[in-house]
Amino acid sequence: MGLLASLLSGFASGETVAAVRRVRTAAIVYALAALAALCGLGFLIGAAYIWAAARYGSFAAALDFGVGFLVIAGLVLLVHRLTSGARARREARRRSADMKAIGITAALAVLPTLLKGKGGLGVILGPVVALAAYAIYRENVKPDDPDAGEGK
């Protein structure tokens, strides 16, 4: 409730509007700086091309620059592909851990109600035994392809 009151008082006092205005101004400034940096990089590449064309000829310079940029593009895609696979596996592990935590929390929340109910301990032990059996089964069965469930 304290967070909601803080948020409402921020709206009332105008702090939130001022914060949004600061963020918007910062975004515009960074966008303009990025645009200027890209223009500067373009002129530097143009200057390098002019120098290479004067030294080696315009055809050789154009060919070398074209091949160079294709190599850079290939390297960027290769690095992205390698890192995206690792990132997907890391996110899958995190999601699995989150789901386990949610399951444990839900079980602990329901536990008092189940213990008070008519079936009592029997209602709890059935699913627990089934879960333990499934865990033992999963641990002892080796999959054919270790990367089968990772979206590859």
PDB file of C-alpha atoms in Angstrom:
ATOM      1  CA  MET A   1       0.000   0.000   0.000  1.00  0.00           C
ATOM      2  CA  GLY A   2       2.942   2.313   0.729  1.00  0.00           C
ATOM      3  CA  LEU A   3       4.172   2.031  -2.850  1.00  0.00           C
ATOM      4  CA  LEU A   4       0.755   3.012  -4.200  1.00  0.00           C
ATOM      5  CA  ALA A   5       0.610   6.017  -1.873  1.00  0.00           C
ATOM      6  CA  SER A   6       4.114   7.035  -2.960  1.00  0.00           C
ATOM      7  CA  LEU A   7       3.129   6.738  -6.603  1.00  0.00           C
ATOM      8  CA  LEU A   8      -0.063   8.761  -6.113  1.00  0.00           C
ATOM      9  CA  SER A   9       1.750  11.473  -4.171  1.00  0.00           C
ATOM     10  CA  GLY A  10       4.355  11.597  -6.949  1.00  0.00           C
ATOM     11  CA  PHE A  11       1.592  12.172  -9.499  1.00  0.00           C
ATOM     12  CA  ALA A  12      -0.013  14.821  -7.320  1.00  0.00           C
ATOM     13  CA  SER A  13       3.200  16.731  -6.707  1.00  0.00           C
ATOM     14  CA  GLY A  14       4.266  16.699 -10.341  1.00  0.00           C
ATOM     15  CA  GLU A  15       7.459  14.712  -9.683  1.00  0.00           C
ATOM     16  CA  THR A  16       6.382  11.985 -12.070  1.00  0.00           C
ATOM     17  CA  VAL A  17       5.716  14.450 -14.879  1.00  0.00           C
ATOM     18  CA  ALA A  18       9.123  16.035 -14.297  1.00  0.00           C
ATOM     19  CA  ALA A  19      10.809  12.613 -14.314  1.00  0.00           C
ATOM     20  CA  VAL A  20       9.088  11.665 -17.576  1.00  0.00           C
ATOM     21  CA  ARG A  21      10.139  14.997 -19.080  1.00  0.00           C
ATOM     22  CA  ARG A  22      13.781  14.379 -18.027  1.00  0.00           C
ATOM     23  CA  VAL A  23      13.738  10.882 -19.519  1.00  0.00           C
ATOM     24  CA  ARG A  24      12.252  12.145 -22.789  1.00  0.00           C
ATOM     25  CA  THR A  25      14.842  14.943 -23.007  1.00  0.00           C
ATOM     26  CA  ALA A  26      17.684  12.494 -22.305  1.00  0.00           C
ATOM     27  CA  ALA A  27      16.375  10.126 -24.995  1.00  0.00           C
ATOM     28  CA  ILE A  28      16.291  12.944 -27.562  1.00  0.00           C
ATOM     29  CA  VAL A  29      19.801  14.091 -26.628  1.00  0.00           C
ATOM     30  CA  TYR A  30      21.191  10.531 -26.904  1.00  0.00           C
ATOM     31  CA  ALA A  31      19.420   9.987 -30.244  1.00  0.00           C
ATOM     32  CA  LEU A  32      20.932  13.200 -31.645  1.00  0.00           C
ATOM     33  CA  ALA A  33      24.382  12.237 -30.333  1.00  0.00           C
ATOM     34  CA  ALA A  34      24.068   8.774 -31.923  1.00  0.00           C
ATOM     35  CA  LEU A  35      23.020  10.349 -35.232  1.00  0.00           C
ATOM     36  CA  ALA A  36      25.995  12.726 -35.149  1.00  0.00           C
ATOM     37  CA  ALA A  37      28.333   9.828 -34.301  1.00  0.00           C
ATOM     38  CA  LEU A  38      26.996   7.807 -37.248  1.00  0.00           C
ATOM     39  CA  CYS A  39      27.509  10.768 -39.580  1.00  0.00           C
ATOM     40  CA  GLY A  40      31.058  11.192 -38.280  1.00  0.00           C
ATOM     41  CA  LEU A  41      31.734   7.494 -38.799  1.00  0.00           C
ATOM     42  CA  GLY A  42      30.379   7.743 -42.338  1.00  0.00           C
ATOM     43  CA  PHE A  43      32.706  10.631 -43.153  1.00  0.00           C
ATOM     44  CA  LEU A  44      35.669   8.760 -41.667  1.00  0.00           C
ATOM     45  CA  ILE A  45      34.855   5.734 -43.834  1.00  0.00           C
ATOM     46  CA  GLY A  46      34.520   8.049 -46.835  1.00  0.00           C
ATOM     47  CA  ALA A  47      37.888   9.620 -46.076  1.00  0.00           C
ATOM     48  CA  ALA A  48      39.486   6.178 -45.752  1.00  0.00           C
ATOM     49  CA  TYR A  49      37.978   5.207 -49.106  1.00  0.00           C
ATOM     50  CA  ILE A  50      39.308   8.367 -50.784  1.00  0.00           C
ATOM     51  CA  TRP A  51      42.774   7.686 -49.365  1.00  0.00           C
ATOM     52  CA  ALA A  52      42.667   4.017 -50.454  1.00  0.00           C
ATOM     53  CA  ALA A  53      41.350   4.983 -53.907  1.00  0.00           C
ATOM     54  CA  ALA A  54      44.193   7.495 -54.377  1.00  0.00           C
ATOM     55  CA  ARG A  55      46.769   4.944 -53.247  1.00  0.00           C
ATOM     56  CA  TYR A  56      45.480   1.682 -54.815  1.00  0.00           C
ATOM     57  CA  GLY A  57      42.924   2.793 -57.396  1.00  0.00           C
ATOM     58  CA  SER A  58      39.190   3.232 -57.110  1.00  0.00           C
ATOM     59  CA  PHE A  59      38.255  -0.295 -58.230  1.00  0.00           C
ATOM     60  CA  ALA A  60      40.599  -2.022 -55.778  1.00  0.00           C
ATOM     61  CA  ALA A  61      39.507   0.299 -52.955  1.00  0.00           C
ATOM     62  CA  ALA A  62      35.802  -0.306 -53.645  1.00  0.00           C
ATOM     63  CA  LEU A  63      36.383  -4.063 -53.839  1.00  0.00           C
ATOM     64  CA  ASP A  64      38.365  -4.106 -50.588  1.00  0.00           C
ATOM     65  CA  PHE A  65      35.825  -1.965 -48.749  1.00  0.00           C
ATOM     66  CA  GLY A  66      32.949  -4.141 -49.984  1.00  0.00           C
ATOM     67  CA  VAL A  67      34.678  -7.356 -48.909  1.00  0.00           C
ATOM     68  CA  GLY A  68      35.661  -5.771 -45.582  1.00  0.00           C
ATOM     69  CA  PHE A  69      32.093  -4.773 -44.767  1.00  0.00           C
ATOM     70  CA  LEU A  70      30.775  -8.218 -45.759  1.00  0.00           C
ATOM     71  CA  VAL A  71      33.329  -9.835 -43.432  1.00  0.00           C
ATOM     72  CA  ILE A  72      32.277  -7.500 -40.600  1.00  0.00           C
ATOM     73  CA  ALA A  73      28.601  -8.361 -41.224  1.00  0.00           C
ATOM     74  CA  GLY A  74      29.408 -12.079 -41.162  1.00  0.00           C
ATOM     75  CA  LEU A  75      31.350 -11.745 -37.917  1.00  0.00           C
ATOM     76  CA  VAL A  76      28.517  -9.804 -36.277  1.00  0.00           C
ATOM     77  CA  LEU A  77      25.992 -12.487 -37.281  1.00  0.00           C
ATOM     78  CA  LEU A  78      28.306 -15.291 -36.115  1.00  0.00           C
ATOM     79  CA  VAL A  79      28.852 -13.677 -32.706  1.00  0.00           C
ATOM     80  CA  HIS A  80      25.104 -13.064 -32.359  1.00  0.00           C
ATOM     81  CA  ARG A  81      24.296 -16.667 -33.205  1.00  0.00           C
ATOM     82  CA  LEU A  82      26.823 -18.017 -30.708  1.00  0.00           C
ATOM     83  CA  THR A  83      25.695 -15.737 -27.894  1.00  0.00           C
ATOM     84  CA  SER A  84      21.963 -16.190 -28.574  1.00  0.00           C
ATOM     85  CA  GLY A  85      22.245 -19.956 -28.069  1.00  0.00           C
ATOM     86  CA  ALA A  86      23.950 -19.482 -24.711  1.00  0.00           C
ATOM     87  CA  ARG A  87      21.429 -16.813 -23.759  1.00  0.00           C
ATOM     88  CA  ALA A  88      18.489 -19.087 -24.646  1.00  0.00           C
ATOM     89  CA  ARG A  89      19.903 -21.900 -22.492  1.00  0.00           C
ATOM     90  CA  ARG A  90      20.487 -19.485 -19.594  1.00  0.00           C
ATOM     91  CA  GLU A  91      16.912 -18.148 -19.871  1.00  0.00           C
ATOM     92  CA  ALA A  92      15.509 -21.690 -19.989  1.00  0.00           C
ATOM     93  CA  ARG A  93      17.373 -22.566 -16.776  1.00  0.00           C
ATOM     94  CA  ARG A  94      16.088 -19.376 -15.136  1.00  0.00           C
ATOM     95  CA  ARG A  95      12.503 -20.104 -16.217  1.00  0.00           C
ATOM     96  CA  SER A  96      12.801 -23.639 -14.877  1.00  0.00           C
ATOM     97  CA  ALA A  97      14.067 -22.368 -11.526  1.00  0.00           C
ATOM     98  CA  ASP A  98      11.276 -19.771 -11.412  1.00  0.00           C
ATOM     99  CA  MET A  99       8.617 -22.403 -12.126  1.00  0.00           C
ATOM    100  CA  LYS A 100      10.009 -24.650  -9.396  1.00  0.00           C
ATOM    101  CA  ALA A 101       9.914 -21.748  -6.952  1.00  0.00           C
ATOM    102  CA  ILE A 102       6.327 -20.938  -7.926  1.00  0.00           C
ATOM    103  CA  GLY A 103       5.342 -24.594  -7.518  1.00  0.00           C
ATOM    104  CA  ILE A 104       6.944 -24.838  -4.096  1.00  0.00           C
ATOM    105  CA  THR A 105       5.322 -21.587  -3.001  1.00  0.00           C
ATOM    106  CA  ALA A 106       1.899 -22.740  -4.208  1.00  0.00           C
ATOM    107  CA  ALA A 107       2.332 -26.087  -2.456  1.00  0.00           C
ATOM    108  CA  LEU A 108       3.322 -24.407   0.790  1.00  0.00           C
ATOM    109  CA  ALA A 109       0.353 -22.049   0.526  1.00  0.00           C
ATOM    110  CA  VAL A 110      -2.094 -24.935   0.052  1.00  0.00           C
ATOM    111  CA  LEU A 111      -0.486 -27.230   2.638  1.00  0.00           C
ATOM    112  CA  PRO A 112      -2.378 -25.942   5.728  1.00  0.00           C
ATOM    113  CA  THR A 113      -5.705 -26.262   3.942  1.00  0.00           C
ATOM    114  CA  LEU A 114      -4.948 -29.803   2.823  1.00  0.00           C
ATOM    115  CA  LEU A 115      -3.836 -30.863   6.296  1.00  0.00           C
ATOM    116  CA  LYS A 116      -7.123 -29.588   7.799  1.00  0.00           C
ATOM    117  CA  GLY A 117      -9.228 -31.359   5.162  1.00  0.00           C
ATOM    118  CA  LYS A 118     -10.909 -34.740   5.318  1.00  0.00           C
ATOM    119  CA  GLY A 119      -8.163 -36.702   3.523  1.00  0.00           C
ATOM    120  CA  GLY A 120      -5.388 -34.971   5.455  1.00  0.00           C
ATOM    121  CA  LEU A 121      -1.984 -36.544   5.010  1.00  0.00           C
ATOM    122  CA  GLY A 122      -3.123 -39.042   2.352  1.00  0.00           C
ATOM    123  CA  VAL A 123      -4.105 -36.214  -0.008  1.00  0.00           C
ATOM    124  CA  ILE A 124      -0.588 -34.813   0.233  1.00  0.00           C
ATOM    125  CA  LEU A 125       1.422 -38.033   0.127  1.00  0.00           C
ATOM    126  CA  GLY A 126      -0.071 -39.329  -3.151  1.00  0.00           C
ATOM    127  CA  PRO A 127       1.175 -36.469  -5.360  1.00  0.00           C
ATOM    128  CA  VAL A 128       4.477 -36.265  -3.446  1.00  0.00           C
ATOM    129  CA  VAL A 129       5.189 -39.959  -4.092  1.00  0.00           C
ATOM    130  CA  ALA A 130       4.255 -39.537  -7.763  1.00  0.00           C
ATOM    131  CA  LEU A 131       6.539 -36.494  -8.051  1.00  0.00           C
ATOM    132  CA  ALA A 132       9.426 -38.354  -6.416  1.00  0.00           C
ATOM    133  CA  ALA A 133       8.921 -41.340  -8.749  1.00  0.00           C
ATOM    134  CA  TYR A 134       8.918 -39.036 -11.765  1.00  0.00           C
ATOM    135  CA  ALA A 135      12.103 -37.316 -10.559  1.00  0.00           C
ATOM    136  CA  ILE A 136      13.834 -40.690 -10.126  1.00  0.00           C
ATOM    137  CA  TYR A 137      12.661 -41.749 -13.592  1.00  0.00           C
ATOM    138  CA  ARG A 138      13.953 -38.508 -15.192  1.00  0.00           C
ATOM    139  CA  GLU A 139      17.310 -38.880 -13.460  1.00  0.00           C
ATOM    140  CA  ASN A 140      17.825 -42.454 -14.656  1.00  0.00           C
ATOM    141  CA  VAL A 141      16.646 -42.071 -18.273  1.00  0.00           C
ATOM    142  CA  LYS A 142      19.257 -40.598 -20.612  1.00  0.00           C
ATOM    143  CA  PRO A 143      17.852 -38.611 -23.555  1.00  0.00           C
ATOM    144  CA  ASP A 144      19.059 -39.474 -27.075  1.00  0.00           C
ATOM    145  CA  ASP A 145      19.834 -35.823 -27.873  1.00  0.00           C
ATOM    146  CA  PRO A 146      20.944 -33.600 -24.960  1.00  0.00           C
ATOM    147  CA  ASP A 147      19.996 -30.442 -26.907  1.00  0.00           C
ATOM    148  CA  ALA A 148      16.571 -31.737 -27.997  1.00  0.00           C
ATOM    149  CA  GLY A 149      14.512 -29.546 -25.671  1.00  0.00           C
ATOM    150  CA  GLU A 150      16.434 -26.297 -26.163  1.00  0.00           C
ATOM    151  CA  GLY A 151      14.837 -25.030 -29.359  1.00  0.00           C
ATOM    152  CA  LYS A 152      17.734 -25.808 -31.712  1.00  0.00           C
TER     153      LYS A 152
END
